Coordinates of C-alpha atoms (C1' of nucleotides) in Angstrom, one line a residue:
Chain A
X1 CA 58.5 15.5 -4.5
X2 CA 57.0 17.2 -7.5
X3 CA 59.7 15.3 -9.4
X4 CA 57.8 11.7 -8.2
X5 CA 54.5 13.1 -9.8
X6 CA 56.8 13.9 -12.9
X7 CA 58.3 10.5 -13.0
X8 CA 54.5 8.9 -12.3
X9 CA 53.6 11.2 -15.5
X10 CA 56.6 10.5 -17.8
X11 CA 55.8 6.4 -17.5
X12 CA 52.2 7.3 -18.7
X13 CA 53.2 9.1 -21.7
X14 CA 55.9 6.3 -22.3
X15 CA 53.3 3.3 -21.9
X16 CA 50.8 5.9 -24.4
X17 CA 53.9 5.8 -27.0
X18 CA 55.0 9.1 -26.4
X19 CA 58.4 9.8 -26.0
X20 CA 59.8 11.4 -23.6
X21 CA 62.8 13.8 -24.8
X22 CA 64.9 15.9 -22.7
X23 CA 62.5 18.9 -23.1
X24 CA 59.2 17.4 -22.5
X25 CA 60.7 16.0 -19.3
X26 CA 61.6 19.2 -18.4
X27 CA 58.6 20.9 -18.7
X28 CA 56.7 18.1 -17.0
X29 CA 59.0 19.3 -14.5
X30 CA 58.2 22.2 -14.4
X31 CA 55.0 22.3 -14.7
X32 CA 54.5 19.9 -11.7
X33 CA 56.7 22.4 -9.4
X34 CA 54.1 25.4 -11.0
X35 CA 51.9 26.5 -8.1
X36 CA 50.3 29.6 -10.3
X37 CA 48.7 29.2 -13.7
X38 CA 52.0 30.1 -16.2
X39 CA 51.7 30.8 -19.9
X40 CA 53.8 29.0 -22.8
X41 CA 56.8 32.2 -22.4
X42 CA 57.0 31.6 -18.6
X43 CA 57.0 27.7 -18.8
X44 CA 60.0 28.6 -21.4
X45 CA 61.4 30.7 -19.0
X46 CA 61.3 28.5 -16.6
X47 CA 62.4 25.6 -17.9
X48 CA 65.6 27.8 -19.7
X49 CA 66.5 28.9 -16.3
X50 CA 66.7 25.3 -14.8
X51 CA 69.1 24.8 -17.3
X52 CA 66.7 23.2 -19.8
X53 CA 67.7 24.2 -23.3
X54 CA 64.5 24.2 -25.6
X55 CA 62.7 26.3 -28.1
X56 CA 59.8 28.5 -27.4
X57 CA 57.9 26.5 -30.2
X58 CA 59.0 23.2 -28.8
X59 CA 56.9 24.3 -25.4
X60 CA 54.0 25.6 -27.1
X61 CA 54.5 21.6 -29.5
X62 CA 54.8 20.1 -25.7
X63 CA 52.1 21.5 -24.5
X64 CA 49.6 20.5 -27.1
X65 CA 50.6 16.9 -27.1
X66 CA 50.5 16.7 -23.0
X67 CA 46.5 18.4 -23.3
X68 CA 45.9 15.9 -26.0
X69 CA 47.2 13.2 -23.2
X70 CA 45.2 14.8 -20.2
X71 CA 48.4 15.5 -18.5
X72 CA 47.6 19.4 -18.7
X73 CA 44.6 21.4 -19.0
X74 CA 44.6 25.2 -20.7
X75 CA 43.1 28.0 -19.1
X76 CA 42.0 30.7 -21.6
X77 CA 41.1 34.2 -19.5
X78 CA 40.2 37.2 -21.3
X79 CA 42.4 38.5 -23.3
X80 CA 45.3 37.1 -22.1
X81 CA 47.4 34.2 -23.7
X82 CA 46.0 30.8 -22.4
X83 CA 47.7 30.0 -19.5
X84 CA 48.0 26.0 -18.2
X85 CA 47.9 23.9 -15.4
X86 CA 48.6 20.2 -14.3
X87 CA 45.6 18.4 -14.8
X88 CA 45.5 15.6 -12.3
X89 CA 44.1 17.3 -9.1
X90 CA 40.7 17.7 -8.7
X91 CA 38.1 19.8 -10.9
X92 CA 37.7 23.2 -10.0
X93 CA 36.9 26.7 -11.7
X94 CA 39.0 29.8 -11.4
X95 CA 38.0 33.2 -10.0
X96 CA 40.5 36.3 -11.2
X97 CA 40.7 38.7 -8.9
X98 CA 40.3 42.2 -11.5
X99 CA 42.8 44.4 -9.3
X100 CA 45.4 42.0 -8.4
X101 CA 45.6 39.4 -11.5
X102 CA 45.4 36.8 -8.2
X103 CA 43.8 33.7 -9.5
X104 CA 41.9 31.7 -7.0
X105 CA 40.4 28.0 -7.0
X106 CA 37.1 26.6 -6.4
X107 CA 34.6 24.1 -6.3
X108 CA 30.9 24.0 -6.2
X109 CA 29.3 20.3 -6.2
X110 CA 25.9 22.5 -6.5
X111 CA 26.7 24.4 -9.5
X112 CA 28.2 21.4 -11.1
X113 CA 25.3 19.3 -10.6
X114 CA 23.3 22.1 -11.9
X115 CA 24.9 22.6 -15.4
X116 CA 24.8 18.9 -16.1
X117 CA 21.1 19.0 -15.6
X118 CA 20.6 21.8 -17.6
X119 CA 22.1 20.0 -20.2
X120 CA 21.2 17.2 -19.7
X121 CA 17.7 19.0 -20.0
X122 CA 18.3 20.8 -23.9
X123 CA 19.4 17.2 -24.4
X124 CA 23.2 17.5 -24.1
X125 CA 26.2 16.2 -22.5
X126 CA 28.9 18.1 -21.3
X127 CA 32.0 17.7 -23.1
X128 CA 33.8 20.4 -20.5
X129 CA 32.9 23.6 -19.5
X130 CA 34.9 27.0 -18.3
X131 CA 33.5 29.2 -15.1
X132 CA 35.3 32.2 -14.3
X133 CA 34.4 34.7 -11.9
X134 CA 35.9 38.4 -12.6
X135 CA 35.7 39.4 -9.2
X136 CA 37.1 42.5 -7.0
X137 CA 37.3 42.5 -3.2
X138 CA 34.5 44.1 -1.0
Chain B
X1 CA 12.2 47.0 -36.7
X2 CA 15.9 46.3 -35.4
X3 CA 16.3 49.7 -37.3
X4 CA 14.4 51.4 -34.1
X5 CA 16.4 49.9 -31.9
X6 CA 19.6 51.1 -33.5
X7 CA 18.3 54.5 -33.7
X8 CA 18.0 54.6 -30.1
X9 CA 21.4 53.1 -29.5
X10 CA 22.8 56.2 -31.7
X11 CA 20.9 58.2 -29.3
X12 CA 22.6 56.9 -26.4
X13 CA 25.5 57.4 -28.2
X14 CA 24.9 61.1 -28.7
X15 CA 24.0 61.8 -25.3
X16 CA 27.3 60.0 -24.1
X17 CA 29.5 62.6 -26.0
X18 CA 30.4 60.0 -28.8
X19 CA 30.0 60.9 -32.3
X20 CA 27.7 59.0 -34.6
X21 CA 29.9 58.4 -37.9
X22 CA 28.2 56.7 -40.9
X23 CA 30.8 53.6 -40.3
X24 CA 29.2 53.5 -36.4
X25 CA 25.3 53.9 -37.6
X26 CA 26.3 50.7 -40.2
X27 CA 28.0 48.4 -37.2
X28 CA 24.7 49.6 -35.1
X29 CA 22.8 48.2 -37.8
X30 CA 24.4 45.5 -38.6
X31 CA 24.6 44.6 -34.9
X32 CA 21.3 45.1 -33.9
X33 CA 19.7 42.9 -37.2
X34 CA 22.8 40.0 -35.9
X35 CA 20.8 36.6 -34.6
X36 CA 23.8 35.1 -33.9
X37 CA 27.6 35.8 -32.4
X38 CA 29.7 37.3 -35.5
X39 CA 33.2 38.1 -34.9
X40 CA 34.8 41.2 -36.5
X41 CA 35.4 39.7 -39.6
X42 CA 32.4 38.6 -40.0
X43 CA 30.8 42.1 -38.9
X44 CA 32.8 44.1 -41.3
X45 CA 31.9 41.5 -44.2
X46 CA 28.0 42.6 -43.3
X47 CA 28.6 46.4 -43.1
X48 CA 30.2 46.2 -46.7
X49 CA 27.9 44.1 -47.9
X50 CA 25.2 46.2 -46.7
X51 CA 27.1 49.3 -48.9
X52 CA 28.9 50.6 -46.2
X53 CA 32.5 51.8 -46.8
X54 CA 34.2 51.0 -43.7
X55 CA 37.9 49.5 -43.0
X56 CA 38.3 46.1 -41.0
X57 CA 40.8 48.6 -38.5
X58 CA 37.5 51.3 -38.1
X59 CA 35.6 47.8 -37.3
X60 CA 38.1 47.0 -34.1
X61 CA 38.3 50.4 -32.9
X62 CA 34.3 50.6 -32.9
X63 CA 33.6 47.5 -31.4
X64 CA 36.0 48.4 -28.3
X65 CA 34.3 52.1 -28.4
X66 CA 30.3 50.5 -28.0
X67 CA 31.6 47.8 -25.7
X68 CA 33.1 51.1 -23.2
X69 CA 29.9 52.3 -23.9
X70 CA 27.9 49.1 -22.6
X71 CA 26.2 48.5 -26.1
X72 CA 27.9 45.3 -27.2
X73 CA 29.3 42.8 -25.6
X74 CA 32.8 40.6 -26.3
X75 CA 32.3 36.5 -26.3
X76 CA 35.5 34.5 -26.2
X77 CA 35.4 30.9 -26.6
X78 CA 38.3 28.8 -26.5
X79 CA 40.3 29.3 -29.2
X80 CA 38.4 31.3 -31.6
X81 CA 38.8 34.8 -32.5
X82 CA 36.4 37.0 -30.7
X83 CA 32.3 37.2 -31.2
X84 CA 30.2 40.3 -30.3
X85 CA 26.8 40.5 -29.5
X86 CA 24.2 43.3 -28.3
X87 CA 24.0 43.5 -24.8
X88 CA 20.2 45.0 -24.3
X89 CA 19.3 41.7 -24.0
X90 CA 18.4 40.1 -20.4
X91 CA 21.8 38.3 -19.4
X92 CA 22.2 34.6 -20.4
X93 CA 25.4 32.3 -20.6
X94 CA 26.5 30.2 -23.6
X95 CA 26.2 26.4 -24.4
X96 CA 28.8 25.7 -27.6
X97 CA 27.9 22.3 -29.5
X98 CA 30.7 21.2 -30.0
X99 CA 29.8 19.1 -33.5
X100 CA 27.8 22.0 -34.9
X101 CA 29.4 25.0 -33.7
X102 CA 26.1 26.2 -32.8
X103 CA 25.7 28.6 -30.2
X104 CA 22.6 28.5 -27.6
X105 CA 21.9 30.9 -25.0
X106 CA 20.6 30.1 -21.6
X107 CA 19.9 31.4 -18.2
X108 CA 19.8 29.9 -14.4
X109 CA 19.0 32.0 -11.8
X110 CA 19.8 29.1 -9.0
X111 CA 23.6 29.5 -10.7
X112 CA 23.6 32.9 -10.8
X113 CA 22.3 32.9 -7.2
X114 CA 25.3 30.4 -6.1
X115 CA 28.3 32.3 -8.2
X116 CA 27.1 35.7 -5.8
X117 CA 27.2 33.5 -3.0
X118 CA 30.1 31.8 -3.4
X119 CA 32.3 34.7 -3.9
X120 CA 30.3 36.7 -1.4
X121 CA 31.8 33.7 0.9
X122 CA 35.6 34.1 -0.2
X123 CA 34.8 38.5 0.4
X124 CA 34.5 39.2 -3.3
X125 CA 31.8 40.9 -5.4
X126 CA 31.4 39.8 -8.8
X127 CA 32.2 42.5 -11.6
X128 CA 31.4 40.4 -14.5
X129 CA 31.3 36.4 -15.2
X130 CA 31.5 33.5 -17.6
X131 CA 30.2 30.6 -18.5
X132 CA 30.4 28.1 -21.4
X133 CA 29.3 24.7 -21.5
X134 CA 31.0 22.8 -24.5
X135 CA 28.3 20.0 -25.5
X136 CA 27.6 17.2 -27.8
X137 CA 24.4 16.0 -28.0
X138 CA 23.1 13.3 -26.5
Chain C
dG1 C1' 68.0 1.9 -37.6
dT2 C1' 63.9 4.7 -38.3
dG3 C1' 60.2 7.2 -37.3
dT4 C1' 59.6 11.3 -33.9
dT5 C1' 61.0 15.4 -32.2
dT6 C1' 63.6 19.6 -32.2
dG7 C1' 65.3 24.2 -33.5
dC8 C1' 65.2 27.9 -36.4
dA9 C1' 63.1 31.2 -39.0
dA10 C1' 59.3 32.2 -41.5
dA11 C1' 54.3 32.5 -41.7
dA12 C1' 49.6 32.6 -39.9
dT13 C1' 46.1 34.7 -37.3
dC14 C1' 43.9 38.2 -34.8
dT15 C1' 44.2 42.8 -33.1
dT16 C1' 46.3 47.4 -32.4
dT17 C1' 48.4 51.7 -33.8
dG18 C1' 50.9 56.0 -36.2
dC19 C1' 50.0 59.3 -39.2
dA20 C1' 47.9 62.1 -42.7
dT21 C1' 43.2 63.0 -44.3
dG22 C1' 38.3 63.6 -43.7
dA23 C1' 34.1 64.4 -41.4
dC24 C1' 30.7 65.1 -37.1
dG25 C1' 28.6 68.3 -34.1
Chain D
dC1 C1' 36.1 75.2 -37.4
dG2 C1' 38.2 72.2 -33.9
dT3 C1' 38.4 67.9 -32.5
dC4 C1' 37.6 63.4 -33.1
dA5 C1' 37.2 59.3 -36.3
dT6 C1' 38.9 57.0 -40.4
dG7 C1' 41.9 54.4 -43.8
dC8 C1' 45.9 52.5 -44.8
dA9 C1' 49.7 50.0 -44.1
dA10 C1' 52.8 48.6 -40.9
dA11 C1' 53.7 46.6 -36.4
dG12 C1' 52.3 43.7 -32.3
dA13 C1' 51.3 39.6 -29.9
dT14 C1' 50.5 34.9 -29.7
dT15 C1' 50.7 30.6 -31.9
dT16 C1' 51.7 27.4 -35.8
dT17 C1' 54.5 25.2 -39.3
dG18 C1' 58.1 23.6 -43.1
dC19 C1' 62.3 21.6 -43.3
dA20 C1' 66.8 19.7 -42.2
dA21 C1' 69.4 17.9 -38.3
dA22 C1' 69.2 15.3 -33.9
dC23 C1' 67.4 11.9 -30.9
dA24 C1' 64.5 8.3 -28.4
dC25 C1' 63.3 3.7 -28.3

DNA sequence: GTGTTTGCAAAATCTTTGCATGACG
DNA sequence: CGTCATGCAAAGATTTTGCAAACAC
């Protein structure tokens, strides 16, 4: 099931003249199957453990080139190294729980629409943007 | 004129049980007369230009001491090495043009207000936040 | 085929640290 | 004076890269 959003993926890099090798297929893979935010040494992990043989330097390669195709977006928190996620749900930010590493999605139309406008106001666009909340439970 | 303000920064110092050196007093200095974001580099190139002997290792160790201390504090945008900045200043966040480099500080209370709320929502207090807009201008 | 991608190891970049020496309070 | 801070150089951590061999299309 995450391997049909890995095929869907793999035909848009082939029909953007990317090929797809053995390695970058398994990483799509893995990445798809991801439900946490991994860094490049666990995506390497993971994708030696499903039997994938590639290089450390190959993922952090792979990685670049599916960003630069909007296949995967990367998540920079303080401090740590950047972590990365699939790309094609829908936009949210992240908030990192301080005492448990937990990282937690959101959305907020409101705060959205408000950053555009101010923006939009000092006569910018927004090229992308990074909300995180370090939070701690009550 | 930023010399005051460092002076009473060493005080603070002081009080809190942390010795003044002469390499502190010059990243003070140096900190407090800093209109934009430098990173460590860039700080320790000031101090020795401004005749003080300090190493680029005493420069990392101080600017984790002040930040402890709640005198400076760290910036991280994507990819870059890390920018301090004095943090007696009213909070603002960060808008990054994206052509220029150029940093520009800003503030919204209605975003402020809705980052409380929404983690207030999900039974989380916020410790600390950030936001960066990456811009090009219009 | 042939231009891309890979693996390896080496390098680059930023930051931290061990240890002997020096200096603040 | 005792303790804490510094300098130096070496090590750490993450990420990038040069080059020859392997592979996708």
């Amino acid at each position: 099931m995450t391997d049909r959003r890995a095929n869907r993926l793999e035909q848009a890099l082939r029909d953007a003249g990317v090929r797809v090798t053995r390695q970058r297929s398994a990483l799509l893979r893995v990445i798809a199957a991801a439900e946490d935010h991994p860094d490049a040494a666990e995506l390497h992990a993971r994708a030696v453990t499903a039997g994938a043989g590639v290089s450390l330097a190959t993922v952090y390669r792979t990685l670049t080139t599916l960003q630069a195709q909007g296949v995967i977006d990367k998540l920079e928190f303080q401090g740590e190294p950047a972590r990365w996620e699939a790309a094609d749900q829908h936009h949210h930010d992240h908030m990192i729980d301080m005492d448990s590493g937990a990282v937690i999605e959101f959305t907020d139309e409101r705060i959205e629409r408000l950053q555009a406008e101010i923006a939009a106001e000092m006569g910018y666009d927004i090229v992308h943007h990074r909300l995180e909340l370090y939070v701690r439970r009550r």
